[in-house]
Tab-separated table of C-alpha atoms in Angstrom:
chain	number	residue	atom	x	y	z
A	1	MET	CA	-16.171	16.814	129.592
A	2	LYS	CA	-15.409	18.781	126.429
A	3	GLN	CA	-17.357	17.677	123.368
A	4	PRO	CA	-14.980	16.616	120.557
A	5	ARG	CA	-16.101	18.012	117.210
A	6	ILE	CA	-14.945	16.389	113.968
A	7	LEU	CA	-15.504	17.564	110.408
A	8	LEU	CA	-15.296	15.126	107.477
A	9	LEU	CA	-14.870	16.525	103.966
A	10	THR	CA	-15.672	14.027	101.233
A	11	PHE	CA	-16.830	14.813	97.721
A	12	TYR	CA	-18.853	11.571	97.551
A	13	TYR	CA	-21.083	9.988	100.168
A	14	PRO	CA	-24.019	7.520	100.014
A	15	PRO	CA	-26.356	7.162	98.254
A	16	ASP	CA	-23.812	8.266	95.629
A	17	LEU	CA	-21.852	5.463	93.988
A	18	GLY	CA	-18.097	4.953	93.891
A	19	ALA	CA	-15.153	3.930	96.028
A	20	GLY	CA	-14.903	7.286	97.803
A	21	SER	CA	-18.550	7.168	98.826
A	22	PHE	CA	-18.400	3.653	100.267
A	23	ARG	CA	-15.115	4.351	102.055
A	24	SER	CA	-16.391	7.563	103.653
A	25	HIS	CA	-19.515	5.877	104.947
A	26	ALA	CA	-17.506	3.021	106.465
A	27	MET	CA	-15.169	5.543	108.070
A	28	VAL	CA	-18.070	7.388	109.707
A	29	GLU	CA	-19.554	4.145	111.032
A	30	ALA	CA	-16.212	3.152	112.546
A	31	LEU	CA	-15.699	6.584	114.113
A	32	LEU	CA	-19.128	6.595	115.752
A	33	LYS	CA	-18.220	3.294	117.419
A	34	ARG	CA	-14.730	4.403	118.466
A	35	LEU	CA	-15.098	8.033	119.536
A	36	PRO	CA	-16.462	9.158	122.938
A	37	ALA	CA	-20.248	9.095	123.299
A	38	ASN	CA	-20.399	12.899	123.301
A	39	ALA	CA	-18.347	13.332	120.115
A	40	HIS	CA	-20.077	14.955	117.148
A	41	ILE	CA	-19.277	14.450	113.457
A	42	ASP	CA	-20.261	16.864	110.701
A	43	VAL	CA	-20.022	15.509	107.143
A	44	LEU	CA	-19.908	18.062	104.337
A	45	THR	CA	-20.383	16.309	101.022
A	46	THR	CA	-22.254	16.767	97.749
A	47	ALA	CA	-25.668	15.790	96.503
A	48	PRO	CA	-25.402	12.556	94.465
A	49	ASN	CA	-23.473	13.458	91.298
A	50	ARG	CA	-20.999	10.648	90.556
A	51	TYR	CA	-22.580	9.788	87.206
A	52	ALA	CA	-24.657	12.017	84.954
A	53	GLY	CA	-26.719	8.969	83.947
A	54	TYR	CA	-27.482	7.832	87.491
A	55	SER	CA	-29.475	9.824	90.015
A	56	SER	CA	-30.585	9.002	93.531
A	57	GLU	CA	-32.595	11.171	95.878
A	58	ALA	CA	-31.050	12.118	99.220
A	59	PRO	CA	-31.997	14.685	101.877
A	60	GLN	CA	-30.002	17.909	101.938
A	61	CYS	CA	-29.516	17.565	105.694
A	62	GLU	CA	-29.596	14.260	107.521
A	63	GLU	CA	-29.079	13.721	111.263
A	64	ASP	CA	-28.778	10.314	112.858
A	65	GLU	CA	-31.121	9.319	115.667
A	66	THR	CA	-28.438	9.790	118.342
A	67	GLY	CA	-27.703	13.374	117.330
A	68	ARG	CA	-23.988	12.555	116.958
A	69	LEU	CA	-23.855	12.788	113.165
A	70	MET	CA	-25.000	15.484	110.755
A	71	VAL	CA	-24.614	14.989	106.988
A	72	ARG	CA	-25.046	18.007	104.711
A	73	ARG	CA	-25.226	17.401	100.960
A	74	LEU	CA	-24.353	20.461	98.923
A	75	ALA	CA	-25.948	21.016	95.529
A	76	LEU	CA	-23.612	21.373	92.550
A	77	PRO	CA	-24.088	22.836	89.075
A	78	SER	CA	-24.826	20.298	86.361
A	79	HIS	CA	-21.580	18.723	85.169
A	80	HIS	CA	-20.099	15.782	83.277
A	81	SER	CA	-16.695	14.077	83.411
A	82	GLY	CA	-14.533	16.688	81.690
A	83	ILE	CA	-11.788	18.351	83.699
A	84	LEU	CA	-13.343	21.830	83.297
A	85	ASP	CA	-16.771	20.609	84.411
A	86	GLN	CA	-15.247	18.803	87.374
A	87	SER	CA	-13.244	21.897	88.307
A	88	ARG	CA	-16.374	24.060	88.307
A	89	ALA	CA	-18.197	21.486	90.422
A	90	PHE	CA	-15.392	21.374	92.978
A	91	ILE	CA	-15.131	25.170	93.167
A	92	SER	CA	-18.855	25.272	93.975
A	93	TYR	CA	-18.376	22.634	96.681
A	94	ALA	CA	-15.344	24.409	98.162
A	95	ASN	CA	-17.080	27.793	98.297
A	96	GLN	CA	-20.090	26.309	100.084
A	97	VAL	CA	-17.823	24.504	102.564
A	98	ARG	CA	-15.960	27.732	103.335
A	99	GLN	CA	-19.231	29.523	104.070
A	100	LEU	CA	-20.565	26.740	106.280
A	101	VAL	CA	-17.448	26.427	108.465
A	102	ARG	CA	-16.901	30.170	108.915
A	103	GLY	CA	-16.767	30.962	112.624
A	104	LYS	CA	-17.065	27.320	113.685
A	105	HIS	CA	-14.601	25.345	115.800
A	106	TYR	CA	-13.521	21.770	115.179
A	107	ASP	CA	-10.942	19.677	116.985
A	108	LEU	CA	-10.147	17.629	113.894
A	109	VAL	CA	-10.733	17.974	110.163
A	110	ILE	CA	-10.640	14.771	108.082
A	111	ALA	CA	-10.369	14.969	104.296
A	112	THR	CA	-10.554	11.905	102.088
A	113	SER	CA	-9.200	12.818	98.696
A	114	SER	CA	-8.499	11.172	95.360
A	115	ARG	CA	-7.964	14.324	93.306
A	116	LEU	CA	-5.836	16.344	95.763
A	117	MET	CA	-8.114	19.374	95.970
A	118	THR	CA	-10.284	17.926	98.739
A	119	ALA	CA	-7.042	17.503	100.706
A	120	VAL	CA	-6.112	21.126	99.920
A	121	LEU	CA	-9.568	22.263	101.052
A	122	GLY	CA	-9.152	20.236	104.244
A	123	SER	CA	-5.836	21.961	104.907
A	124	TYR	CA	-7.439	25.376	104.465
A	125	VAL	CA	-10.429	24.566	106.690
A	126	ALA	CA	-8.221	23.065	109.419
A	127	ARG	CA	-6.177	26.252	109.491
A	128	GLN	CA	-9.298	28.433	109.657
A	129	CYS	CA	-10.805	26.326	112.455
A	130	SER	CA	-7.534	25.882	114.395
A	131	ALA	CA	-7.963	22.129	114.075
A	132	LYS	CA	-5.698	19.168	113.558
A	133	LEU	CA	-5.800	17.618	110.076
A	134	TYR	CA	-6.039	13.955	109.049
A	135	LEU	CA	-5.680	13.206	105.343
A	136	ASP	CA	-6.835	10.021	103.650
A	137	ILE	CA	-5.085	9.987	100.252
A	138	ARG	CA	-6.609	7.673	97.633
A	139	ASP	CA	-4.601	8.642	94.541
A	140	ILE	CA	-1.476	10.514	93.390
A	141	PHE	CA	-2.997	13.422	91.525
A	142	VAL	CA	0.234	15.126	90.466
A	143	GLU	CA	1.439	11.992	88.654
A	144	ASN	CA	-1.779	12.007	86.614
A	145	LEU	CA	-1.365	15.586	85.396
A	146	PRO	CA	0.736	14.840	82.277
A	147	PHE	CA	-2.257	12.860	80.986
A	148	LEU	CA	-4.897	15.384	82.047
A	149	LEU	CA	-3.478	18.780	81.093
A	150	PRO	CA	-2.885	20.195	77.599
A	151	LYS	CA	0.781	20.113	76.563
A	152	GLY	CA	1.250	23.866	76.777
A	153	SER	CA	0.134	24.049	80.418
A	154	ARG	CA	1.720	20.882	81.845
A	155	TRP	CA	4.926	22.402	83.214
A	156	MET	CA	3.158	25.233	85.015
A	157	GLY	CA	0.283	22.984	86.108
A	158	ILE	CA	2.581	20.389	87.659
A	159	ARG	CA	4.517	23.068	89.561
A	160	PHE	CA	1.302	24.681	90.793
A	161	PHE	CA	-0.363	21.474	91.978
A	162	SER	CA	2.895	20.158	93.457
A	163	ALA	CA	3.002	23.296	95.620
A	164	LEU	CA	-0.594	22.686	96.728
A	165	GLU	CA	0.264	19.072	97.485
A	166	ARG	CA	3.190	20.163	99.685
A	167	CYS	CA	0.980	22.603	101.597
A	168	ALA	CA	-1.680	19.979	102.263
A	169	ILE	CA	0.613	17.099	103.216
A	170	ASN	CA	2.884	19.237	105.417
A	171	ARG	CA	-0.130	20.722	107.234
A	172	ALA	CA	-1.494	17.291	108.200
A	173	SER	CA	-0.865	15.711	111.583
A	174	ARG	CA	-1.143	12.283	109.971
A	175	VAL	CA	-1.585	10.989	106.433
A	176	ASN	CA	-3.138	7.687	105.460
A	177	LEU	CA	-2.206	6.216	102.075
A	178	VAL	CA	-4.736	3.811	100.620
A	179	SER	CA	-2.032	1.752	98.849
A	180	GLU	CA	1.413	0.740	100.076
A	181	GLY	CA	2.526	1.352	96.502
A	182	PHE	CA	2.185	5.095	97.210
A	183	GLU	CA	5.041	5.025	99.725
A	184	ALA	CA	7.754	5.277	97.053
A	185	TYR	CA	6.191	8.543	95.876
A	186	TYR	CA	5.323	10.210	99.186
A	187	ARG	CA	8.085	9.084	101.563
A	188	PRO	CA	11.022	10.769	99.730
A	189	ARG	CA	9.017	13.974	99.285
A	190	PHE	CA	7.748	14.145	102.881
A	191	PRO	CA	10.298	12.305	105.056
A	192	LYS	CA	9.077	13.934	108.283
A	193	GLN	CA	5.404	13.073	107.792
A	194	THR	CA	3.694	10.244	109.697
A	195	PHE	CA	2.093	7.803	107.273
A	196	SER	CA	-0.258	4.873	107.735
A	197	TRP	CA	-1.667	2.359	105.251
A	198	HIS	CA	-5.330	1.542	105.714
A	199	SER	CA	-6.433	0.207	102.348
A	200	ASN	CA	-9.813	-0.214	100.749
A	201	GLY	CA	-11.549	-3.435	101.657
A	202	VAL	CA	-14.452	-5.827	101.287
A	203	ASP	CA	-17.804	-4.495	102.465
A	204	ARG	CA	-20.125	-6.595	104.618
A	205	LEU	CA	-22.718	-6.491	101.819
A	206	PHE	CA	-20.453	-8.571	99.551
A	207	ILE	CA	-19.176	-10.833	102.315
A	208	ASP	CA	-22.722	-11.827	103.223
A	209	ALA	CA	-23.929	-12.103	99.627
A	210	PHE	CA	-21.201	-14.483	98.455
A	211	ALA	CA	-20.315	-16.401	101.623
A	212	GLU	CA	-22.564	-19.337	100.713
A	213	GLN	CA	-22.067	-19.700	96.988
A	214	ALA	CA	-18.303	-19.114	97.184
A	215	SER	CA	-18.015	-22.360	99.126
A	216	VAL	CA	-19.672	-24.304	96.288
A	217	GLN	CA	-17.431	-24.814	93.267
A	218	ARG	CA	-19.009	-24.244	89.861
A	219	PHE	CA	-16.896	-25.386	86.952
A	220	ILE	CA	-17.080	-24.527	83.263
A	221	GLU	CA	-14.592	-25.801	80.723
A	222	THR	CA	-12.023	-23.089	80.047
A	223	PRO	CA	-12.354	-21.860	76.445
A	224	LEU	CA	-9.404	-22.849	74.294
A	225	GLY	CA	-9.558	-21.905	70.634
A	226	ASP	CA	-12.798	-22.379	68.730
A	227	PRO	CA	-15.630	-23.622	70.957
A	228	GLN	CA	-17.494	-26.796	70.157
A	229	PRO	CA	-20.963	-26.452	68.596
A	230	GLY	CA	-23.566	-25.907	71.286
A	231	SER	CA	-21.040	-25.065	74.020
A	232	ARG	CA	-21.952	-22.179	76.343
A	233	ARG	CA	-20.319	-18.801	75.765
A	234	LEU	CA	-18.434	-17.188	78.609
A	235	ARG	CA	-19.944	-14.105	80.238
A	236	ILE	CA	-17.265	-11.533	81.149
A	237	LEU	CA	-18.366	-8.592	83.297
A	238	TYR	CA	-16.829	-5.186	83.930
A	239	ALA	CA	-18.524	-2.961	86.516
A	240	GLY	CA	-17.284	0.498	87.394
A	241	ASN	CA	-16.159	3.827	86.025
A	242	ILE	CA	-15.549	4.228	82.292
A	243	GLY	CA	-12.975	7.001	82.169
A	244	GLN	CA	-9.487	7.740	80.952
A	245	CYS	CA	-7.988	5.969	83.951
A	246	GLN	CA	-9.672	2.671	83.054
A	247	GLY	CA	-8.843	2.825	79.323
A	248	LEU	CA	-11.742	0.567	78.356
A	249	ASP	CA	-12.036	2.274	74.977
A	250	VAL	CA	-8.420	1.218	74.344
A	251	ILE	CA	-8.590	-2.436	75.441
A	252	LEU	CA	-12.143	-3.693	75.022
A	253	PRO	CA	-12.676	-3.385	71.255
A	254	GLY	CA	-9.565	-5.419	70.449
A	255	LEU	CA	-10.140	-7.924	73.246
A	256	ALA	CA	-13.786	-8.428	72.262
A	257	LYS	CA	-12.778	-9.005	68.629
A	258	ARG	CA	-10.379	-11.756	69.718
A	259	LEU	CA	-13.062	-13.392	71.860
A	260	GLU	CA	-16.030	-12.973	69.526
A	261	LYS	CA	-16.461	-16.751	69.021
A	262	GLU	CA	-16.369	-17.664	72.698
A	263	ALA	CA	-17.351	-14.818	75.025
A	264	ASP	CA	-19.762	-11.942	75.585
A	265	ILE	CA	-18.644	-8.900	77.543
A	266	VAL	CA	-21.069	-6.863	79.675
A	267	VAL	CA	-20.005	-3.377	80.799
A	268	ILE	CA	-21.974	-1.742	83.623
A	269	GLY	CA	-21.107	1.847	84.470
A	270	ASP	CA	-20.657	5.367	83.172
A	271	GLY	CA	-17.934	7.942	82.726
A	272	GLY	CA	-16.194	10.361	80.437
A	273	ARG	CA	-14.989	7.729	77.923
A	274	LYS	CA	-18.193	5.723	77.595
A	275	LYS	CA	-19.202	7.534	74.416
A	276	ALA	CA	-15.766	6.957	72.885
A	277	LEU	CA	-16.024	3.262	73.753
A	278	ALA	CA	-19.491	3.012	72.204
A	279	ASN	CA	-18.319	4.774	69.046
A	280	THR	CA	-15.320	2.477	68.599
A	281	LEU	CA	-17.418	-0.654	69.111
A	282	SER	CA	-19.873	0.607	66.506
A	283	GLU	CA	-17.181	1.544	63.987
A	284	LEU	CA	-15.587	-1.898	64.263
A	285	ASN	CA	-18.964	-3.632	64.122
A	286	ILE	CA	-18.322	-5.476	67.394
A	287	SER	CA	-21.471	-7.201	68.597
A	288	ASN	CA	-20.316	-9.142	71.665
A	289	VAL	CA	-20.044	-6.127	74.005
A	290	GLU	CA	-23.123	-4.806	75.821
A	291	LEU	CA	-23.005	-1.367	77.483
A	292	ARG	CA	-25.337	-0.661	80.403
A	293	GLY	CA	-25.798	2.205	82.835
A	294	PRO	CA	-24.781	2.172	86.515
A	295	VAL	CA	-26.865	0.183	88.996
A	296	GLU	CA	-27.084	0.227	92.766
A	297	ARG	CA	-25.052	-2.335	94.665
A	298	HIS	CA	-27.761	-4.888	95.442
A	299	GLN	CA	-28.543	-5.187	91.741
A	300	LEU	CA	-24.838	-5.379	90.966
A	301	ILE	CA	-24.515	-8.446	93.182
A	302	LYS	CA	-27.018	-10.231	90.932
A	303	GLU	CA	-24.935	-9.314	87.880
A	304	TYR	CA	-21.772	-10.621	89.536
A	305	ASP	CA	-23.540	-13.885	90.225
A	306	LYS	CA	-24.419	-14.286	86.527
A	307	ALA	CA	-20.839	-13.701	85.356
A	308	ASP	CA	-18.198	-16.330	84.650
A	309	VAL	CA	-15.233	-13.922	84.735
A	310	LEU	CA	-14.833	-10.421	86.203
A	311	PHE	CA	-12.738	-7.953	84.215
A	312	LEU	CA	-10.624	-5.025	85.406
A	313	HIS	CA	-8.269	-2.725	83.515
A	314	LEU	CA	-6.088	0.314	84.215
A	315	ASN	CA	-4.759	2.482	81.426
A	316	ASP	CA	-1.080	2.333	80.490
A	317	MET	CA	0.077	5.267	82.636
A	318	PRO	CA	2.983	5.273	85.114
A	319	CYS	CA	0.757	6.536	87.936
A	320	PHE	CA	-1.263	3.311	87.876
A	321	SER	CA	1.773	1.215	88.744
A	322	ARG	CA	1.246	2.162	92.421
A	323	VAL	CA	-2.487	1.774	93.058
A	324	ILE	CA	-4.680	-1.054	94.277
A	325	PRO	CA	-7.985	-0.649	92.411
A	326	SER	CA	-10.812	-0.612	94.947
A	327	LYS	CA	-12.852	-2.805	92.608
A	328	LEU	CA	-10.413	-5.689	93.231
A	329	PHE	CA	-11.687	-6.128	96.784
A	330	GLU	CA	-15.285	-6.295	95.629
A	331	TYR	CA	-14.424	-8.713	92.821
A	332	ALA	CA	-12.386	-10.957	95.105
A	333	ALA	CA	-15.294	-11.414	97.525
A	334	THR	CA	-17.416	-13.010	94.784
A	335	GLY	CA	-15.077	-15.973	94.328
A	336	LYS	CA	-15.216	-15.432	90.549
A	337	PRO	CA	-12.133	-15.695	88.290
A	338	ILE	CA	-10.597	-12.261	87.693
A	339	LEU	CA	-8.973	-11.038	84.476
A	340	ALA	CA	-6.940	-7.896	85.231
A	341	GLY	CA	-5.007	-5.599	82.918
A	342	VAL	CA	-2.590	-4.169	85.485
A	343	ARG	CA	1.144	-4.037	86.033
A	344	ALA	CA	3.799	-3.399	88.710
A	345	PHE	CA	2.388	-3.060	92.259
A	346	PRO	CA	-1.255	-4.025	91.540
A	347	ALA	CA	-0.086	-7.016	89.457
A	348	THR	CA	2.088	-8.185	92.360
A	349	PHE	CA	-0.795	-7.653	94.780
A	350	CYS	CA	-3.047	-9.839	92.619
A	351	ALA	CA	-0.436	-12.577	92.317
A	352	GLN	CA	0.284	-12.658	96.049
A	353	GLN	CA	-3.163	-12.083	97.512
A	354	ILE	CA	-5.978	-13.146	95.164
A	355	THR	CA	-6.196	-16.726	93.915
A	356	ASN	CA	-7.374	-17.500	90.370
A	357	THR	CA	-6.517	-14.052	89.036
A	358	SER	CA	-4.765	-13.723	85.682
A	359	VAL	CA	-2.992	-10.439	84.920
A	360	PHE	CA	-1.793	-9.029	81.616
A	361	GLU	CA	-0.013	-5.936	80.324
A	362	PRO	CA	-2.504	-3.049	80.043
A	363	CYS	CA	-3.807	-2.028	76.599
A	364	ASN	CA	-2.646	-5.292	75.004
A	365	PRO	CA	-5.630	-7.277	73.647
A	366	ASP	CA	-3.507	-10.259	72.617
A	367	ALA	CA	-2.087	-10.513	76.124
A	368	GLY	CA	-5.602	-10.188	77.537
A	369	ALA	CA	-6.898	-13.080	75.434
A	370	ARG	CA	-3.946	-15.264	76.473
A	371	ALA	CA	-4.451	-14.358	80.129
A	372	LEU	CA	-8.108	-15.388	79.957
A	373	ARG	CA	-7.026	-18.872	78.909
A	374	CYS	CA	-4.824	-19.130	82.007
A	375	LEU	CA	-7.849	-18.858	84.291
A	376	GLU	CA	-9.741	-21.741	85.791
A	377	ILE	CA	-13.375	-20.907	85.148
A	378	VAL	CA	-14.501	-21.966	88.578
A	379	ASP	CA	-15.970	-20.182	91.609
A	380	ARG	CA	-13.750	-20.516	94.659
A	381	SER	CA	-13.868	-19.186	98.165
A	382	ARG	CA	-11.233	-16.547	98.951
A	383	GLU	CA	-11.925	-16.698	102.647
A	384	THR	CA	-8.374	-15.822	103.723
A	385	PHE	CA	-8.301	-12.705	101.546
A	386	VAL	CA	-11.769	-11.578	102.620
A	387	ASP	CA	-10.921	-12.053	106.288
A	388	GLN	CA	-7.687	-10.063	105.944
A	389	PHE	CA	-9.292	-7.197	104.023
A	390	ARG	CA	-12.670	-6.817	105.680
A	391	ARG	CA	-13.601	-3.161	105.416
A	392	ASP	CA	-14.985	-2.970	108.966
A	393	ARG	CA	-11.715	-4.217	110.480
A	394	ILE	CA	-9.585	-1.885	108.359
A	395	MET	CA	-11.770	1.099	109.239
A	396	SER	CA	-11.706	0.159	112.912
A	397	LYS	CA	-7.902	0.435	112.910
A	398	MET	CA	-8.125	3.700	111.001
A	399	ALA	CA	-10.633	5.020	113.551
A	400	ASP	CA	-8.114	4.217	116.309
A	401	ASP	CA	-5.547	6.447	114.583
A	402	ILE	CA	-8.061	9.248	114.179
A	403	ALA	CA	-9.203	8.932	117.794
A	404	GLU	CA	-5.612	9.492	118.946
A	405	LEU	CA	-5.587	12.854	117.164
A	406	VAL	CA	-8.971	13.745	118.676
A	407	ASP	CA	-7.610	12.974	122.143
A	408	GLN	CA	-4.524	15.123	121.486
A	409	ALA	CA	-6.667	17.987	120.246
A	410	SER	CA	-8.952	17.771	123.286
A	411	VAL	CA	-5.982	17.941	125.674
A	412	SER	CA	-4.414	20.905	123.885
C-alpha cells in the first residue's frame, strides 16, 4: 500500500504561543488519529519566535515515537513586530522551506495562514511537489492592508497581494475558513471554490481546568458608581497579543481612567503596540493598569482564575467585523464574565453563543464602562458552548475533510 505523505506549513507551532500554534498542533493530533497507519506528516515551522520577550527552547528536529511525524523548526533572524521585520522573517522561512522540499514528493500540502503569505508559499510548494493543496485561512489579509501599508503604496500593494490571494485560493483543492463571517468576502470572489468552516475551539487543557469551578457560582456585587468604603475592587484581565489589531493603546487608557475608583486591569502579553500602550498610561498618570509579559498556558489558567472579568478588544477596522477572535473560546471555557469591544459578526456571535458577555463599540471607553455594568459578576458554566466548540471535535471533522483529499491523491 502506497505511503501517503503530507506536508504541513505553519509559521507557529508549540512550544510557541498563539492561536496559530495551538491550532496547528491540534490539527496534527487529529490527522495522526484519522489518517492510515502508514501515513507520514512533515511539519515545517519556525523556532519559537511569537514574542520577542518570551523564549522557549525546542529541538530543531523532533520525531514522534511512531515515526509518523517529523517536526522541523527553522531558525529565523532576530525580529520584532514591525511589518518590515516580519517580512524579513517570513522570507527567511520561505527560502528554507523551498530548499527542504526540493526534489521531494508529497500527496498533500496543508498551509494554515493568517497573513496570506503562508498560503501563497503552500500554493508554490504544492505546485513544485505535484501535490493537492488544502488551505486553512485564519484572517483576511488583503482587507487589513489599508491599515498596514503607507498611503503612497496602498493601491499597488492591494493589487499585488490580491493577485497573490487569487493564485493561492484558486490553486487549492479545498479551503477552510476559520470564521463563517469570512464567507461574504471569499464566496463572491471565488464562487467555484469549495469552502468549509472549521472554527477555532476550546482546548482540552481549559475544559479540564475549569470544569469543576465553573459549576460553582461565585458572586460579587456588580460595581455601580462609586464603590462603598472597604468594598473589593474588580480585577479585569486581558491576555493575548498587544498589536495594532487589538487596539489596546486606544481603548485601555480611557477605560482605565473611567474605572479608576472600582477596578484594576491586568494585561498579560506582548506585541508591537505594547510600548505605545505603556507610554500613554505613563503620560496620563494611570495607575490601575498593570502590564506583564507573556506566560505559558498553565500559568495563564491561574491568572484567569484570579480574575473577575475577562477583557477582549478589536480595533475599529472594517476587517474585524468578520472574525471570531480565538481568545473568545478560551475565555468562554473559564465561566468568567466577558467584556468585549467588538462589532458586527463577532458581536452577534457573542450575543448568540456566549452567556454573560457584554459587548460595546470598539475604541469607545464610555461604552466600555457602561457595558461592564451590564455584566453579572458571577462565574457560570458554559457547558453547552464548550461542548459545541471543543477543539478536538472540530479538528476531527477537519481531519475527515483532509483525509478525503489524501485518498483522492493516493488514487490519482
